[in-house]
PDB file of C-alpha atoms in Angstrom:
ATOM      1  CA  MET A   4     128.743  80.373  11.376  1.00 47.00           C
ATOM      2  CA  GLN A   5     131.084  78.503   9.246  1.00 50.00           C
ATOM      3  CA  THR A   6     134.728  79.347  10.453  1.00 53.00           C
ATOM      4  CA  ALA A   7     137.140  79.310   6.851  1.00 48.00           C
ATOM      5  CA  GLU A   8     138.367  76.013   8.108  1.00 47.00           C
ATOM      6  CA  GLU A   9     135.064  74.325   8.200  1.00 48.00           C
ATOM      7  CA  LYS A  10     134.226  75.633   5.043  1.00 49.00           C
ATOM      8  CA  ILE A  11     137.288  74.398   3.246  1.00 55.00           C
ATOM      9  CA  ASP A  12     137.854  71.455   5.245  1.00 63.00           C
ATOM     10  CA  PRO A  13     135.020  68.381   3.971  1.00 67.00           C
ATOM     11  CA  PRO A  14     133.885  66.583   6.751  1.00 79.00           C
ATOM     12  CA  LEU A  15     135.707  63.803   8.318  1.00 88.00           C
ATOM     13  CA  ARG A  16     134.716  60.403   6.325  1.00 92.00           C
ATOM     14  CA  GLY A  17     134.789  56.928   9.097  1.00 95.00           C
ATOM     15  CA  LEU A  18     134.481  55.960  12.184  1.00 97.00           C
ATOM     16  CA  PHE A  19     135.926  55.671  15.755  1.00 98.00           C
ATOM     17  CA  VAL A  20     136.752  52.672  17.481  1.00 98.00           C
ATOM     18  CA  ALA A  21     135.893  53.002  21.414  1.00 97.00           C
ATOM     19  CA  GLY A  22     136.152  50.637  23.990  1.00 96.00           C
ATOM     20  CA  SER A  23     134.467  49.583  27.374  1.00 94.00           C
ATOM     21  CA  GLY A  24     137.927  49.208  29.111  1.00 90.00           C
ATOM     22  CA  THR A  25     141.101  48.469  28.459  1.00 89.00           C
ATOM     23  CA  ASP A  26     142.019  45.813  26.685  1.00 89.00           C
ATOM     24  CA  VAL A  27     138.890  44.923  25.497  1.00 93.00           C
ATOM     25  CA  GLY A  28     140.171  44.172  22.337  1.00 93.00           C
ATOM     26  CA  LYS A  29     140.003  47.424  20.096  1.00 95.00           C
ATOM     27  CA  THR A  30     143.336  47.135  18.065  1.00 95.00           C
ATOM     28  CA  VAL A  31     142.281  44.025  17.328  1.00 94.00           C
ATOM     29  CA  VAL A  32     138.785  44.799  16.033  1.00 96.00           C
ATOM     30  CA  THR A  33     140.846  48.058  14.400  1.00 96.00           C
ATOM     31  CA  ALA A  34     142.598  46.002  12.391  1.00 95.00           C
ATOM     32  CA  ALA A  35     140.699  43.359  11.466  1.00 95.00           C
ATOM     33  CA  LEU A  36     137.739  46.108  10.097  1.00 95.00           C
ATOM     34  CA  LEU A  37     141.216  47.647   7.927  1.00 95.00           C
ATOM     35  CA  ARG A  38     141.332  44.194   6.722  1.00 93.00           C
ATOM     36  CA  ALA A  39     137.773  43.935   5.678  1.00 94.00           C
ATOM     37  CA  LEU A  40     137.539  47.446   4.444  1.00 93.00           C
ATOM     38  CA  LEU A  41     141.133  46.989   2.177  1.00 91.00           C
ATOM     39  CA  LEU A  42     139.059  43.422   1.141  1.00 90.00           C
ATOM     40  CA  ALA A  43     136.304  45.581   0.132  1.00 92.00           C
ATOM     41  CA  GLY A  44     138.306  47.545  -2.127  1.00 90.00           C
ATOM     42  CA  ILE A  45     137.808  50.821   0.022  1.00 92.00           C
ATOM     43  CA  ASN A  46     141.256  52.776   1.101  1.00 91.00           C
ATOM     44  CA  ALA A  47     141.006  53.553   4.864  1.00 93.00           C
ATOM     45  CA  GLN A  48     143.881  54.551   7.309  1.00 94.00           C
ATOM     46  CA  ALA A  49     143.962  52.844  11.045  1.00 95.00           C
ATOM     47  CA  VAL A  50     145.160  56.243  12.841  1.00 96.00           C
ATOM     48  CA  LYS A  51     146.062  56.416  16.638  1.00 96.00           C
ATOM     49  CA  PRO A  52     145.518  59.683  17.916  1.00 97.00           C
ATOM     50  CA  VAL A  53     147.601  59.252  21.350  1.00 97.00           C
ATOM     51  CA  GLN A  54     149.494  55.521  22.095  1.00 96.00           C
ATOM     52  CA  THR A  55     150.772  55.660  25.129  1.00 96.00           C
ATOM     53  CA  GLY A  56     153.976  52.941  26.396  1.00 95.00           C
ATOM     54  CA  VAL A  57     155.904  53.657  23.405  1.00 95.00           C
ATOM     55  CA  ALA A  58     158.492  55.916  21.924  1.00 94.00           C
ATOM     56  CA  PRO A  59     158.064  58.009  18.457  1.00 93.00           C
ATOM     57  CA  GLU A  60     160.977  56.504  17.265  1.00 93.00           C
ATOM     58  CA  GLN A  61     159.428  53.248  17.889  1.00 93.00           C
ATOM     59  CA  ALA A  62     155.564  53.995  16.398  1.00 89.00           C
ATOM     60  CA  ASN A  63     155.724  51.138  14.225  1.00 87.00           C
ATOM     61  CA  THR A  64     157.640  48.654  16.109  1.00 88.00           C
ATOM     62  CA  ALA A  65     157.848  49.184  20.010  1.00 90.00           C
ATOM     63  CA  PRO A  66     155.840  45.981  21.345  1.00 88.00           C
ATOM     64  CA  LEU A  67     153.105  48.109  22.370  1.00 88.00           C
ATOM     65  CA  ALA A  68     152.684  49.886  19.483  1.00 92.00           C
ATOM     66  CA  ASP A  69     149.465  49.406  17.867  1.00 94.00           C
ATOM     67  CA  ALA A  70     150.147  49.796  14.355  1.00 91.00           C
ATOM     68  CA  ARG A  71     152.498  46.647  14.139  1.00 91.00           C
ATOM     69  CA  VAL A  72     149.284  45.080  14.849  1.00 93.00           C
ATOM     70  CA  TYR A  73     147.507  47.015  12.127  1.00 93.00           C
ATOM     71  CA  ALA A  74     150.191  45.697   9.349  1.00 90.00           C
ATOM     72  CA  ALA A  75     149.984  42.032  10.671  1.00 90.00           C
ATOM     73  CA  ALA A  76     146.391  42.409   9.406  1.00 91.00           C
ATOM     74  CA  VAL A  77     146.832  42.928   6.224  1.00 90.00           C
ATOM     75  CA  ALA A  78     150.848  41.665   5.732  1.00 87.00           C
ATOM     76  CA  GLY A  79     150.321  39.645   2.200  1.00 85.00           C
ATOM     77  CA  MET A  80     147.911  41.221   0.295  1.00 84.00           C
ATOM     78  CA  PRO A  81     148.285  42.812  -2.800  1.00 80.00           C
ATOM     79  CA  GLN A  82     146.086  45.232  -1.691  1.00 69.00           C
ATOM     80  CA  SER A  83     148.697  46.542   0.673  1.00 65.00           C
ATOM     81  CA  ALA A  84     150.936  48.096  -1.148  1.00 63.00           C
ATOM     82  CA  ALA A  85     148.300  51.009  -2.288  1.00 65.00           C
ATOM     83  CA  MET A  86     147.219  51.795   1.265  1.00 75.00           C
ATOM     84  CA  LEU A  87     148.583  54.721   3.790  1.00 81.00           C
ATOM     85  CA  PRO A  88     151.059  53.268   6.644  1.00 86.00           C
ATOM     86  CA  ALA A  89     148.533  53.587   9.651  1.00 89.00           C
ATOM     87  CA  THR A  90     150.484  56.122  11.760  1.00 90.00           C
ATOM     88  CA  ALA A  91     149.821  57.512  15.204  1.00 93.00           C
ATOM     89  CA  LEU A  92     149.616  61.515  15.994  1.00 95.00           C
ATOM     90  CA  HIS A  93     151.199  61.322  19.792  1.00 96.00           C
ATOM     91  CA  CYS A  94     153.631  59.144  21.279  1.00 96.00           C
ATOM     92  CA  PHE A  95     154.666  58.873  24.831  1.00 97.00           C
ATOM     93  CA  SER A  96     156.634  56.141  26.641  1.00 96.00           C
ATOM     94  CA  LEU A  97     155.098  55.708  29.492  1.00 96.00           C
ATOM     95  CA  PRO A  98     152.197  53.309  29.184  1.00 94.00           C
ATOM     96  CA  ALA A  99     149.362  55.053  31.259  1.00 94.00           C
ATOM     97  CA  SER A 100     146.710  56.981  30.624  1.00 94.00           C
ATOM     98  CA  PRO A 101     147.231  59.356  28.194  1.00 96.00           C
ATOM     99  CA  HIS A 102     147.038  62.281  30.625  1.00 97.00           C
ATOM    100  CA  LEU A 103     149.921  60.929  32.840  1.00 97.00           C
ATOM    101  CA  ALA A 104     152.082  59.918  29.570  1.00 96.00           C
ATOM    102  CA  ALA A 105     151.955  63.105  28.719  1.00 97.00           C
ATOM    103  CA  ALA A 106     152.496  65.313  31.942  1.00 97.00           C
ATOM    104  CA  ARG A 107     155.647  62.917  32.048  1.00 97.00           C
ATOM    105  CA  GLU A 108     157.208  64.002  29.168  1.00 97.00           C
ATOM    106  CA  GLY A 109     156.334  68.013  30.249  1.00 97.00           C
ATOM    107  CA  ALA A 110     153.354  67.597  27.301  1.00 97.00           C
ATOM    108  CA  HIS A 111     149.408  68.570  27.718  1.00 97.00           C
ATOM    109  CA  LEU A 112     146.663  67.068  25.308  1.00 97.00           C
ATOM    110  CA  SER A 113     143.676  69.092  24.536  1.00 98.00           C
ATOM    111  CA  CYS A 114     140.912  68.395  22.883  1.00 97.00           C
ATOM    112  CA  ALA A 115     141.025  71.091  20.494  1.00 97.00           C
ATOM    113  CA  GLY A 116     144.353  70.186  20.183  1.00 97.00           C
ATOM    114  CA  LEU A 117     143.629  66.579  18.909  1.00 98.00           C
ATOM    115  CA  ARG A 118     140.616  67.462  16.802  1.00 96.00           C
ATOM    116  CA  SER A 119     142.679  70.333  14.464  1.00 96.00           C
ATOM    117  CA  ASP A 120     145.909  66.892  14.707  1.00 97.00           C
ATOM    118  CA  ILE A 121     143.284  64.875  12.834  1.00 96.00           C
ATOM    119  CA  ILE A 122     141.380  67.298  10.252  1.00 95.00           C
ATOM    120  CA  CYS A 123     145.014  68.529   9.590  1.00 94.00           C
ATOM    121  CA  HIS A 124     146.452  64.978   9.250  1.00 94.00           C
ATOM    122  CA  SER A 125     142.586  64.448   7.432  1.00 93.00           C
ATOM    123  CA  ARG A 126     144.363  67.007   5.048  1.00 92.00           C
ATOM    124  CA  VAL A 127     146.956  65.784   3.859  1.00 90.00           C
ATOM    125  CA  SER A 128     145.777  61.815   3.697  1.00 89.00           C
ATOM    126  CA  THR A 129     144.230  60.394   0.632  1.00 88.00           C
ATOM    127  CA  ALA A 130     142.374  57.613   2.313  1.00 91.00           C
ATOM    128  CA  GLU A 131     138.631  57.484   1.939  1.00 92.00           C
ATOM    129  CA  MET A 132     137.993  56.687   5.295  1.00 94.00           C
ATOM    130  CA  LEU A 133     140.129  57.420   8.854  1.00 96.00           C
ATOM    131  CA  LEU A 134     139.613  54.271  11.261  1.00 97.00           C
ATOM    132  CA  LEU A 135     140.039  56.023  14.771  1.00 98.00           C
ATOM    133  CA  GLU A 136     141.375  54.109  17.469  1.00 97.00           C
ATOM    134  CA  GLY A 137     140.268  55.171  20.938  1.00 96.00           C
ATOM    135  CA  ALA A 138     143.192  54.773  23.704  1.00 94.00           C
ATOM    136  CA  GLY A 139     141.498  52.742  27.299  1.00 91.00           C
ATOM    137  CA  GLY A 140     138.170  53.602  28.333  1.00 93.00           C
ATOM    138  CA  LEU A 141     135.752  56.492  27.301  1.00 96.00           C
ATOM    139  CA  ARG A 142     136.570  58.563  30.575  1.00 95.00           C
ATOM    140  CA  VAL A 143     139.803  57.939  30.212  1.00 96.00           C
ATOM    141  CA  PRO A 144     141.947  61.590  30.733  1.00 96.00           C
ATOM    142  CA  LEU A 145     143.011  63.132  28.351  1.00 97.00           C
ATOM    143  CA  ASN A 146     143.733  66.697  30.937  1.00 97.00           C
ATOM    144  CA  GLU A 147     142.192  67.540  34.004  1.00 96.00           C
ATOM    145  CA  ARG A 148     138.665  68.548  32.678  1.00 97.00           C
ATOM    146  CA  GLU A 149     139.090  66.483  29.377  1.00 98.00           C
ATOM    147  CA  ASP A 150     138.620  62.685  28.551  1.00 97.00           C
ATOM    148  CA  MET A 151     138.443  60.247  25.226  1.00 97.00           C
ATOM    149  CA  LEU A 152     134.733  60.448  25.572  1.00 97.00           C
ATOM    150  CA  ASP A 153     134.993  64.114  24.912  1.00 97.00           C
ATOM    151  CA  LEU A 154     137.186  64.028  22.050  1.00 97.00           C
ATOM    152  CA  MET A 155     134.539  61.841  20.626  1.00 97.00           C
ATOM    153  CA  ALA A 156     132.178  64.444  20.717  1.00 97.00           C
ATOM    154  CA  SER A 157     133.745  67.095  19.337  1.00 96.00           C
ATOM    155  CA  VAL A 158     135.524  65.039  16.259  1.00 96.00           C
ATOM    156  CA  GLY A 159     132.030  63.786  15.912  1.00 95.00           C
ATOM    157  CA  LEU A 160     132.288  60.580  13.478  1.00 97.00           C
ATOM    158  CA  PRO A 161     130.123  57.332  13.799  1.00 97.00           C
ATOM    159  CA  VAL A 162     131.684  55.041  17.539  1.00 98.00           C
ATOM    160  CA  LEU A 163     132.480  51.257  16.813  1.00 98.00           C
ATOM    161  CA  LEU A 164     132.166  50.603  20.474  1.00 98.00           C
ATOM    162  CA  VAL A 165     134.694  47.370  21.714  1.00 97.00           C
ATOM    163  CA  GLY A 166     133.339  45.688  24.993  1.00 96.00           C
ATOM    164  CA  GLY A 167     134.858  43.418  26.858  1.00 93.00           C
ATOM    165  CA  ASN A 168     132.798  40.059  27.183  1.00 93.00           C
ATOM    166  CA  TYR A 169     133.810  38.972  30.829  1.00 92.00           C
ATOM    167  CA  LEU A 170     131.769  37.950  33.873  1.00 93.00           C
ATOM    168  CA  GLY A 171     130.998  42.107  35.090  1.00 91.00           C
ATOM    169  CA  GLY A 172     131.262  43.161  31.376  1.00 93.00           C
ATOM    170  CA  LEU A 173     127.911  43.764  30.734  1.00 94.00           C
ATOM    171  CA  ASN A 174     127.801  46.999  33.268  1.00 94.00           C
ATOM    172  CA  HIS A 175     130.477  48.116  31.466  1.00 95.00           C
ATOM    173  CA  ILE A 176     129.540  48.158  27.969  1.00 96.00           C
ATOM    174  CA  LEU A 177     125.336  49.284  29.311  1.00 95.00           C
ATOM    175  CA  LEU A 178     127.690  52.681  30.936  1.00 96.00           C
ATOM    176  CA  SER A 179     129.125  52.972  27.668  1.00 96.00           C
ATOM    177  CA  LEU A 180     126.490  53.046  25.217  1.00 96.00           C
ATOM    178  CA  ASP A 181     124.433  55.546  27.707  1.00 95.00           C
ATOM    179  CA  ALA A 182     127.169  57.766  27.858  1.00 96.00           C
ATOM    180  CA  LEU A 183     127.793  57.888  24.053  1.00 96.00           C
ATOM    181  CA  ARG A 184     123.763  58.229  23.714  1.00 95.00           C
ATOM    182  CA  HIS A 185     123.865  61.507  26.264  1.00 95.00           C
ATOM    183  CA  ASN A 186     126.178  63.474  24.708  1.00 95.00           C
ATOM    184  CA  GLY A 187     124.684  62.932  21.044  1.00 95.00           C
ATOM    185  CA  LEU A 188     127.098  59.927  19.362  1.00 96.00           C
ATOM    186  CA  GLN A 189     126.259  57.924  16.554  1.00 96.00           C
ATOM    187  CA  LEU A 190     126.295  53.801  17.531  1.00 97.00           C
ATOM    188  CA  ALA A 191     127.812  52.254  14.318  1.00 97.00           C
ATOM    189  CA  GLY A 192     128.337  49.194  16.336  1.00 97.00           C
ATOM    190  CA  VAL A 193     129.063  46.576  19.040  1.00 97.00           C
ATOM    191  CA  VAL A 194     132.044  44.646  18.770  1.00 97.00           C
ATOM    192  CA  LEU A 195     131.983  41.797  21.523  1.00 96.00           C
ATOM    193  CA  VAL A 196     135.448  40.188  22.503  1.00 94.00           C
ATOM    194  CA  PRO A 197     135.698  37.176  25.352  1.00 93.00           C
ATOM    195  CA  SER A 198     139.082  38.790  27.739  1.00 91.00           C
ATOM    196  CA  ALA A 199     141.107  35.793  28.476  1.00 88.00           C
ATOM    197  CA  ASP A 200     139.303  34.948  31.612  1.00 89.00           C
ATOM    198  CA  PRO A 201     136.078  35.632  31.034  1.00 89.00           C
ATOM    199  CA  ALA A 202     135.045  34.362  34.506  1.00 86.00           C
ATOM    200  CA  ALA A 203     137.234  36.895  35.970  1.00 87.00           C
ATOM    201  CA  GLY A 204     138.552  33.873  38.471  1.00 88.00           C
ATOM    202  CA  CYS A 205     135.408  33.265  40.111  1.00 91.00           C
ATOM    203  CA  PRO A 206     134.628  29.103  40.052  1.00 91.00           C
ATOM    204  CA  GLY A 207     131.875  27.801  38.779  1.00 91.00           C
ATOM    205  CA  VAL A 208     130.884  29.683  36.420  1.00 90.00           C
ATOM    206  CA  ASP A 209     129.094  28.986  33.452  1.00 91.00           C
ATOM    207  CA  VAL A 210     131.164  30.758  30.754  1.00 90.00           C
ATOM    208  CA  ASP A 211     129.861  30.135  27.794  1.00 92.00           C
ATOM    209  CA  ALA A 212     126.490  30.471  29.381  1.00 94.00           C
ATOM    210  CA  MET A 213     127.384  33.712  30.400  1.00 90.00           C
ATOM    211  CA  LEU A 214     129.087  35.073  27.215  1.00 93.00           C
ATOM    212  CA  ALA A 215     125.420  34.007  25.334  1.00 94.00           C
ATOM    213  CA  ASP A 216     123.736  35.755  28.045  1.00 95.00           C
ATOM    214  CA  ASN A 217     125.597  38.831  27.749  1.00 95.00           C
ATOM    215  CA  ALA A 218     125.568  39.104  23.715  1.00 96.00           C
ATOM    216  CA  ALA A 219     120.939  38.250  24.205  1.00 96.00           C
ATOM    217  CA  MET A 220     120.974  41.079  26.711  1.00 95.00           C
ATOM    218  CA  LEU A 221     123.004  43.247  24.839  1.00 96.00           C
ATOM    219  CA  ARG A 222     120.557  42.875  21.388  1.00 96.00           C
ATOM    220  CA  GLU A 223     117.187  43.052  23.489  1.00 95.00           C
ATOM    221  CA  ARG A 224     118.817  46.943  25.369  1.00 95.00           C
ATOM    222  CA  LEU A 225     119.611  47.917  21.678  1.00 95.00           C
ATOM    223  CA  ALA A 226     116.367  47.104  20.370  1.00 94.00           C
ATOM    224  CA  GLN A 227     114.362  48.345  23.479  1.00 94.00           C
ATOM    225  CA  GLN A 228     115.787  51.746  21.916  1.00 91.00           C
ATOM    226  CA  GLY A 229     115.205  51.703  19.410  1.00 91.00           C
ATOM    227  CA  LEU A 230     119.386  51.390  17.928  1.00 91.00           C
ATOM    228  CA  THR A 231     119.734  49.178  14.416  1.00 92.00           C
ATOM    229  CA  ALA A 232     123.660  49.208  14.912  1.00 94.00           C
ATOM    230  CA  PRO A 233     124.672  45.835  14.521  1.00 95.00           C
ATOM    231  CA  LEU A 234     126.488  43.626  17.660  1.00 97.00           C
ATOM    232  CA  VAL A 235     128.987  40.770  16.529  1.00 96.00           C
ATOM    233  CA  GLU A 236     130.561  38.610  18.372  1.00 95.00           C
ATOM    234  CA  LEU A 237     134.233  37.570  17.734  1.00 91.00           C
ATOM    235  CA  PRO A 238     136.441  34.598  19.221  1.00 87.00           C
ATOM    236  CA  ARG A 239     139.560  35.171  21.334  1.00 82.00           C
TER     237      ARG A 239
END
């Protein structure tokens, strides 16, 4: 039976931008998608459920604040005057995983609490779509029992997976795809972003061939699983 809240609130519209790991390009991809949607006339808003390494009062100005990247992506666009500013629902000063950063400040995160915060935000937001950007990879812990993947399953939005394209990255992306599938999450697409050192410090690697092969292998695996979600390669 539906609760009163479920009867009143319309379904969330948007995407959950997740990563195969930390520092794989989630924020840049979220910012690029925000700009593309704005150019297409869609009023989207970037939302960070949990931002670490940033004090609450510096949510838009700190060096590690993702909102700065979002703002830079749409700066100067005439459409940006009417768009909603990016927002972080929770900010913690320690640059660490959400559970550790929250614990340092005496806070406790939960999927139920974060989902409620997202729903509450969607009620007051006039955006047509929310772009929810995760923190770290899929299994980054939110507390002792729950992680980012649990939050994604709770929210239920299609997932845009951002994967680092580097030596060893294919394994991380394939494991992430397995986790999404086993948790019943819809894959909206995969974005490959080369790391700063795709060879991972290993001498003699043919970087161009490896990056191309990673993309080709992923497309083949997606096709084998009957997935039609696009795979996009972005330059560094």
